[in-house]
Amino acid sequence: MGKKVTVVGAGFYGSTTAQRLAEYDIFDTVVITDIIEGKPEGLALDLNQSRPIEGFETRVVGVTTGKNGEGYEAIEGSDVVVITAGLPRKPGMSRMDLLETNAKIVRQVSENVAKYAPNAVVIVVSNPLDEMTALAQIATQFPKNRVMGQAGMLDTARFTHFVAEALSVPVASVKTLTLGSHGDTMVPVPSRSTVDGKPLREVMPAEQIEDLVVRTRNGGAEVVALLKTGSAYFAPSAAAARMARAVATDSGEIMPVCAWVDGEYGISGVYLGVEAEIGREGVRRVIETPLDDDEIASLKAAAEAVRAKQADVANM
Ligand code: APR
């Protein structure tokens, strides 16, 4: 049987993710769902009509779901489910301000995913990301490797873009890394960042690196402040779609993702942004990257910050 992926939530993030997944042309079916009557069906129709122009055969199926899980039969057999349901930030809000509202949504969605797509790998993107990923695992009761969150690829892409722009070099010549939480305790990692293979610290003054680290940490808020009505979705959906593709193709790519950490870096029992090898089963293994002492200390601080919040979501 061919591959099937579901995107829950047909807002900006969900619809652009569905578009990217459909345009890869590697899935039989992309399902997109929402609670807004007609929206997923309309987007699916529109996307299907782009097939002759873009040249892909993937079928997009849109389904409105009801309060009691009506419509979720459509996700049956999904290899991957991307959860984008939930409110985005408004200017001035932190991701944490979304916690209670989005926890209700993510719990309800996760319970239906567990019921109708019990073998899927789940990729969470709703914010606050680290907490919503933990909650999705609790609510689905899926093995921890089968639930992960998207944040690190996006934060890393932002850092890379800022470095490339500052140095006027192609983005392809820049490699950066961002670990930790998708929030205040994000840990951009200059020691693992390079430009044309040279350490970033050799080609950029420390002060400028620090400025870009701060800008990366506030990367989402910068976009929210400009958009005023919602949050970023082009770069986020690019990251989520790549993760879903890595699962569907069992690619073994190493990506920065929000994954369950169990002993790596001396950290245990928490969902945290780390590098991981991604395949059919979700996270194949967490990769422990060599870090400077201060970076390890920051990662541990991030772990403790998200651990406290992740304990709270169990009761939400
Ligand atoms: N089931 C399915 N969809 C839902 C549910 C639910 N229970 N509750 C809300 N939604 C839908 C909304 O109807 C809306 O269409 O989720 C969609 C969210 O879309 P947007 O408001 O456009 O937000 P978006 O930019 O897509 O962000 C989604 O990703 O980056 C995060 O912080 C962001 O948490 C937010 C999420």
XYZ file of C-alpha atoms and ligand atoms in Angstrom:
352
model
C 0.000 0.000 0.000
C 1.165 3.536 -0.712
C 2.158 6.087 1.852
C -0.318 8.252 3.666
C 0.278 11.358 5.735
C -2.220 13.406 7.722
C -1.978 17.063 8.671
C -4.320 18.049 11.514
C -5.186 21.751 11.408
C -5.779 23.541 8.109
C -4.519 26.973 9.131
C -1.434 28.625 7.705
C 1.016 26.087 9.092
C -1.125 23.075 8.209
C -2.059 24.156 4.705
C 1.511 25.025 3.701
C 2.739 21.729 5.181
C 0.102 19.816 3.201
C 1.114 21.669 0.049
C 4.789 20.792 0.483
C 3.992 17.155 1.263
C 1.733 16.863 -1.781
C 4.318 18.492 -4.050
C 6.984 15.972 -2.967
C 4.822 13.481 -4.909
C 5.910 10.554 -2.734
C 2.619 9.979 -0.919
C -0.537 8.310 -2.234
C -2.645 10.501 0.009
C -2.280 13.656 2.031
C -5.197 14.110 4.436
C -5.837 17.546 5.893
C -8.380 18.073 8.684
C -9.799 20.983 10.650
C -12.807 21.759 12.822
C -13.841 24.661 10.587
C -16.591 23.273 8.355
C -15.542 23.160 4.718
C -12.065 24.659 5.131
C -10.069 21.446 4.745
C -12.319 20.275 1.895
C -11.872 23.582 0.102
C -8.098 23.572 0.526
C -7.917 19.955 -0.663
C -9.927 20.768 -3.770
C -7.703 23.742 -4.512
C -4.510 21.728 -3.958
C -5.772 18.873 -6.149
C -6.444 21.342 -8.939
C -2.785 22.427 -8.771
C -1.682 18.866 -9.647
C -1.694 19.229 -13.434
C 0.338 22.426 -13.167
C 2.869 21.334 -10.552
C 2.873 17.793 -11.895
C 2.177 15.565 -8.904
C -0.203 12.626 -8.501
C -0.676 12.653 -4.723
C -4.357 12.974 -3.822
C -5.271 15.494 -1.153
C -8.315 14.678 0.985
C -9.882 17.349 3.182
C -12.080 16.416 6.136
C -13.951 18.479 8.715
C -13.817 16.754 12.097
C -16.429 17.005 14.826
C -16.313 17.435 18.608
C -16.642 13.710 19.215
C -14.052 12.667 16.660
C -16.448 12.427 13.715
C -14.485 12.343 10.477
C -11.280 10.932 11.980
C -11.842 7.623 10.112
C -10.197 9.452 7.198
C -6.796 9.341 8.919
C -6.801 5.538 9.251
C -3.595 3.950 7.991
C -1.539 7.150 8.164
C 2.200 6.531 8.381
C 2.760 10.028 9.744
C 0.464 12.569 11.419
C 1.552 16.202 11.726
C -0.368 18.054 14.447
C -0.652 21.778 13.701
C -3.975 22.384 15.462
C -3.954 25.222 17.952
C -3.806 28.965 18.243
C -0.772 30.930 17.060
C 0.724 33.859 18.983
C -0.293 37.476 18.685
C 2.275 40.280 19.011
C 3.578 40.530 22.577
C 2.570 36.969 23.511
C 5.085 34.307 24.471
C 4.555 30.750 23.253
C 3.870 29.804 26.869
C 0.768 32.053 26.870
C -0.817 29.462 24.557
C -0.272 26.592 26.982
C -3.742 25.984 28.386
C -5.710 26.688 25.221
C -3.521 24.560 23.007
C -3.214 21.776 25.580
C -6.969 21.153 25.321
C -6.772 21.061 21.543
C -3.653 18.886 21.329
C -5.015 16.408 23.876
C -8.273 15.988 21.969
C -6.477 15.631 18.638
C -3.930 13.172 20.078
C -6.622 10.926 21.531
C -8.258 10.674 18.132
C -4.927 10.032 16.438
C -4.261 7.181 18.879
C -7.677 5.713 18.147
C -7.677 6.001 14.366
C -3.988 5.898 13.399
C -2.433 3.751 16.143
C 0.701 2.972 14.146
C 1.526 6.507 13.018
C 4.591 8.540 13.826
C 3.391 11.839 15.280
C 5.109 15.150 14.570
C 3.872 17.983 16.775
C 4.273 21.625 15.791
C 1.660 23.352 17.983
C 3.075 25.701 20.599
C 4.454 25.793 23.221
C 6.297 23.122 21.304
C 8.214 21.125 23.896
C 5.178 20.920 26.178
C 2.738 20.029 23.382
C 5.072 17.265 22.205
C 5.198 15.816 25.721
C 1.416 16.063 25.962
C 0.891 14.302 22.626
C 2.976 11.385 23.879
C 1.011 11.226 27.116
C -2.359 11.449 25.346
C -1.521 8.939 22.588
C 0.435 6.603 24.864
C 2.598 5.904 21.822
C 6.185 4.761 22.402
C 8.299 7.880 22.934
C 10.306 7.386 19.748
C 7.068 7.641 17.741
C 6.267 11.155 19.003
C 8.527 14.095 18.224
C 8.277 17.828 17.775
C 9.409 20.259 15.128
C 11.421 23.219 16.340
C 15.144 22.628 16.004
C 15.190 22.489 12.225
C 13.371 25.794 12.083
C 15.528 27.506 14.699
C 18.639 26.167 12.987
C 17.402 27.425 9.604
C 16.834 30.867 11.096
C 20.330 30.936 12.587
C 21.811 29.783 9.266
C 19.889 32.429 7.331
C 21.035 35.194 9.683
C 24.690 34.115 9.445
C 24.559 33.816 5.639
C 22.901 37.216 5.348
C 25.394 38.895 7.693
C 28.371 37.500 5.767
C 26.775 37.817 2.301
C 27.487 34.164 1.537
C 25.202 31.445 0.128
C 23.039 29.725 2.757
C 24.408 26.429 1.445
C 27.895 27.345 2.691
C 26.680 27.853 6.261
C 25.991 25.122 8.804
C 24.618 25.960 12.226
C 22.934 24.063 15.018
C 20.277 24.970 17.568
C 19.312 22.738 20.499
C 17.370 23.096 23.753
C 13.845 24.429 23.988
C 11.735 26.251 21.411
C 11.605 29.320 23.611
C 13.621 31.355 26.062
C 16.020 28.507 26.795
C 16.839 27.839 23.151
C 20.516 26.914 22.760
C 22.078 28.042 19.475
C 25.438 26.277 19.220
C 28.211 28.442 17.719
C 30.859 25.786 18.478
C 29.196 23.471 15.930
C 28.600 26.176 13.321
C 30.742 26.597 10.220
C 31.046 28.750 7.128
C 32.628 26.993 4.150
C 33.880 24.430 6.649
C 35.622 27.029 8.847
C 34.497 27.493 12.439
C 32.009 30.372 12.703
C 34.106 31.861 15.511
C 37.012 32.305 13.074
C 34.996 34.237 10.523
C 32.715 36.341 12.735
C 33.465 38.423 15.844
C 32.042 37.065 19.111
C 29.774 40.085 19.591
C 28.166 39.657 16.215
C 27.645 35.946 16.847
C 25.939 36.815 20.122
C 23.651 39.295 18.328
C 22.622 36.598 15.861
C 22.116 34.080 18.672
C 19.730 36.519 20.344
C 17.957 37.226 17.053
C 17.571 33.472 16.486
C 16.117 32.997 19.949
C 13.575 35.727 19.136
C 13.155 34.592 15.525
C 9.510 33.632 15.884
C 8.554 36.780 17.782
C 10.195 38.951 15.119
C 7.888 37.470 12.469
C 4.824 37.659 14.743
C 5.488 41.351 15.404
C 5.531 42.041 11.661
C 2.552 39.861 10.679
C 0.442 41.032 13.633
C -2.290 38.447 12.938
C -0.451 35.145 13.261
C 2.911 33.441 13.342
C 5.455 32.164 10.834
C 4.596 29.290 8.529
C 6.818 29.112 5.425
C 10.006 28.081 7.220
C 8.136 26.096 9.899
C 6.200 24.070 7.312
C 9.376 23.416 5.331
C 10.904 21.882 8.456
C 7.853 19.810 9.422
C 7.413 18.489 5.886
C 11.075 17.409 5.726
C 10.665 15.520 8.993
C 7.532 13.779 7.711
C 9.363 12.877 4.511
C 12.315 11.455 6.474
C 9.873 9.177 8.312
C 7.948 8.153 5.203
C 11.100 7.318 3.261
C 12.891 5.818 6.281
C 15.798 8.049 5.305
C 17.957 7.958 8.443
C 18.650 11.689 8.117
C 20.041 13.437 11.170
C 17.912 16.417 12.098
C 17.553 18.697 15.105
C 14.146 17.754 16.552
C 12.312 17.750 19.850
C 12.845 14.163 21.035
C 12.650 12.141 24.221
C 16.041 12.322 25.899
C 17.047 9.395 28.040
C 20.589 9.736 29.340
C 22.214 11.711 26.533
C 24.241 14.701 27.784
C 23.508 13.435 31.313
C 19.861 14.497 30.820
C 16.939 12.095 31.278
C 13.169 11.936 31.146
C 12.297 15.004 29.125
C 11.350 16.088 25.594
C 14.099 18.427 24.419
C 15.637 19.789 21.228
C 18.506 17.483 20.225
C 19.898 15.984 17.039
C 18.336 12.658 16.130
C 18.372 10.091 13.368
C 14.912 9.918 11.797
C 13.382 6.885 10.148
C 10.215 4.827 9.751
C 9.939 4.317 13.509
C 10.313 8.050 14.224
C 13.409 8.724 16.284
C 15.885 5.904 15.669
C 18.372 7.341 18.131
C 19.379 10.619 19.712
C 22.800 11.811 18.615
C 25.033 13.243 21.301
C 26.920 16.083 19.676
C 30.216 17.295 21.167
C 29.483 20.646 22.851
C 31.418 23.261 24.801
C 30.987 23.263 28.576
C 28.855 26.402 28.557
C 26.644 24.948 25.811
C 26.115 21.748 27.823
C 25.276 23.872 30.864
C 22.705 25.804 28.776
C 21.226 22.560 27.465
C 20.857 21.235 31.002
C 19.212 24.493 32.066
C 16.807 24.180 29.119
C 16.007 20.609 30.149
C 15.129 21.680 33.687
C 12.977 24.567 32.438
C 10.915 22.385 30.101
C 10.780 19.472 32.550
C 8.794 21.548 35.032
C 6.278 22.628 32.386
C 6.026 19.158 30.879
C 4.994 17.810 34.264
C 2.166 20.378 34.326
C 0.697 19.326 30.971
C 0.062 15.783 32.198
C -2.934 17.215 34.069
C -4.220 19.430 31.277
N -8.768 19.987 15.525
C -8.314 20.368 14.312
N -7.993 21.636 14.022
C -8.121 22.546 14.988
C -8.570 22.228 16.279
C -8.906 20.868 16.540
N -9.350 20.468 17.739
N -8.601 23.367 17.008
C -8.160 24.358 16.223
N -7.875 23.878 14.996
C -7.429 24.599 13.804
C -8.057 25.983 13.643
O -9.406 25.893 13.222
C -7.135 26.623 12.609
O -7.599 26.424 11.283
O -6.040 24.883 13.840
C -5.807 25.870 12.824
C -4.680 26.796 13.279
O -4.378 27.621 12.201
P -3.839 29.104 12.350
O -4.703 29.866 13.286
O -3.629 29.619 10.963
O -2.422 28.927 13.070
P -1.042 28.420 12.398
O -0.242 29.585 11.965
O -1.351 27.371 11.411
O -0.302 27.799 13.661
C -0.703 26.560 14.222
O 1.521 26.078 14.992
O 3.441 27.387 15.045
C 2.359 26.886 15.773
O 2.015 28.585 17.450
C 1.485 28.011 16.283
O 0.186 26.684 17.791
C 0.184 27.296 16.515
C 0.160 26.231 15.413
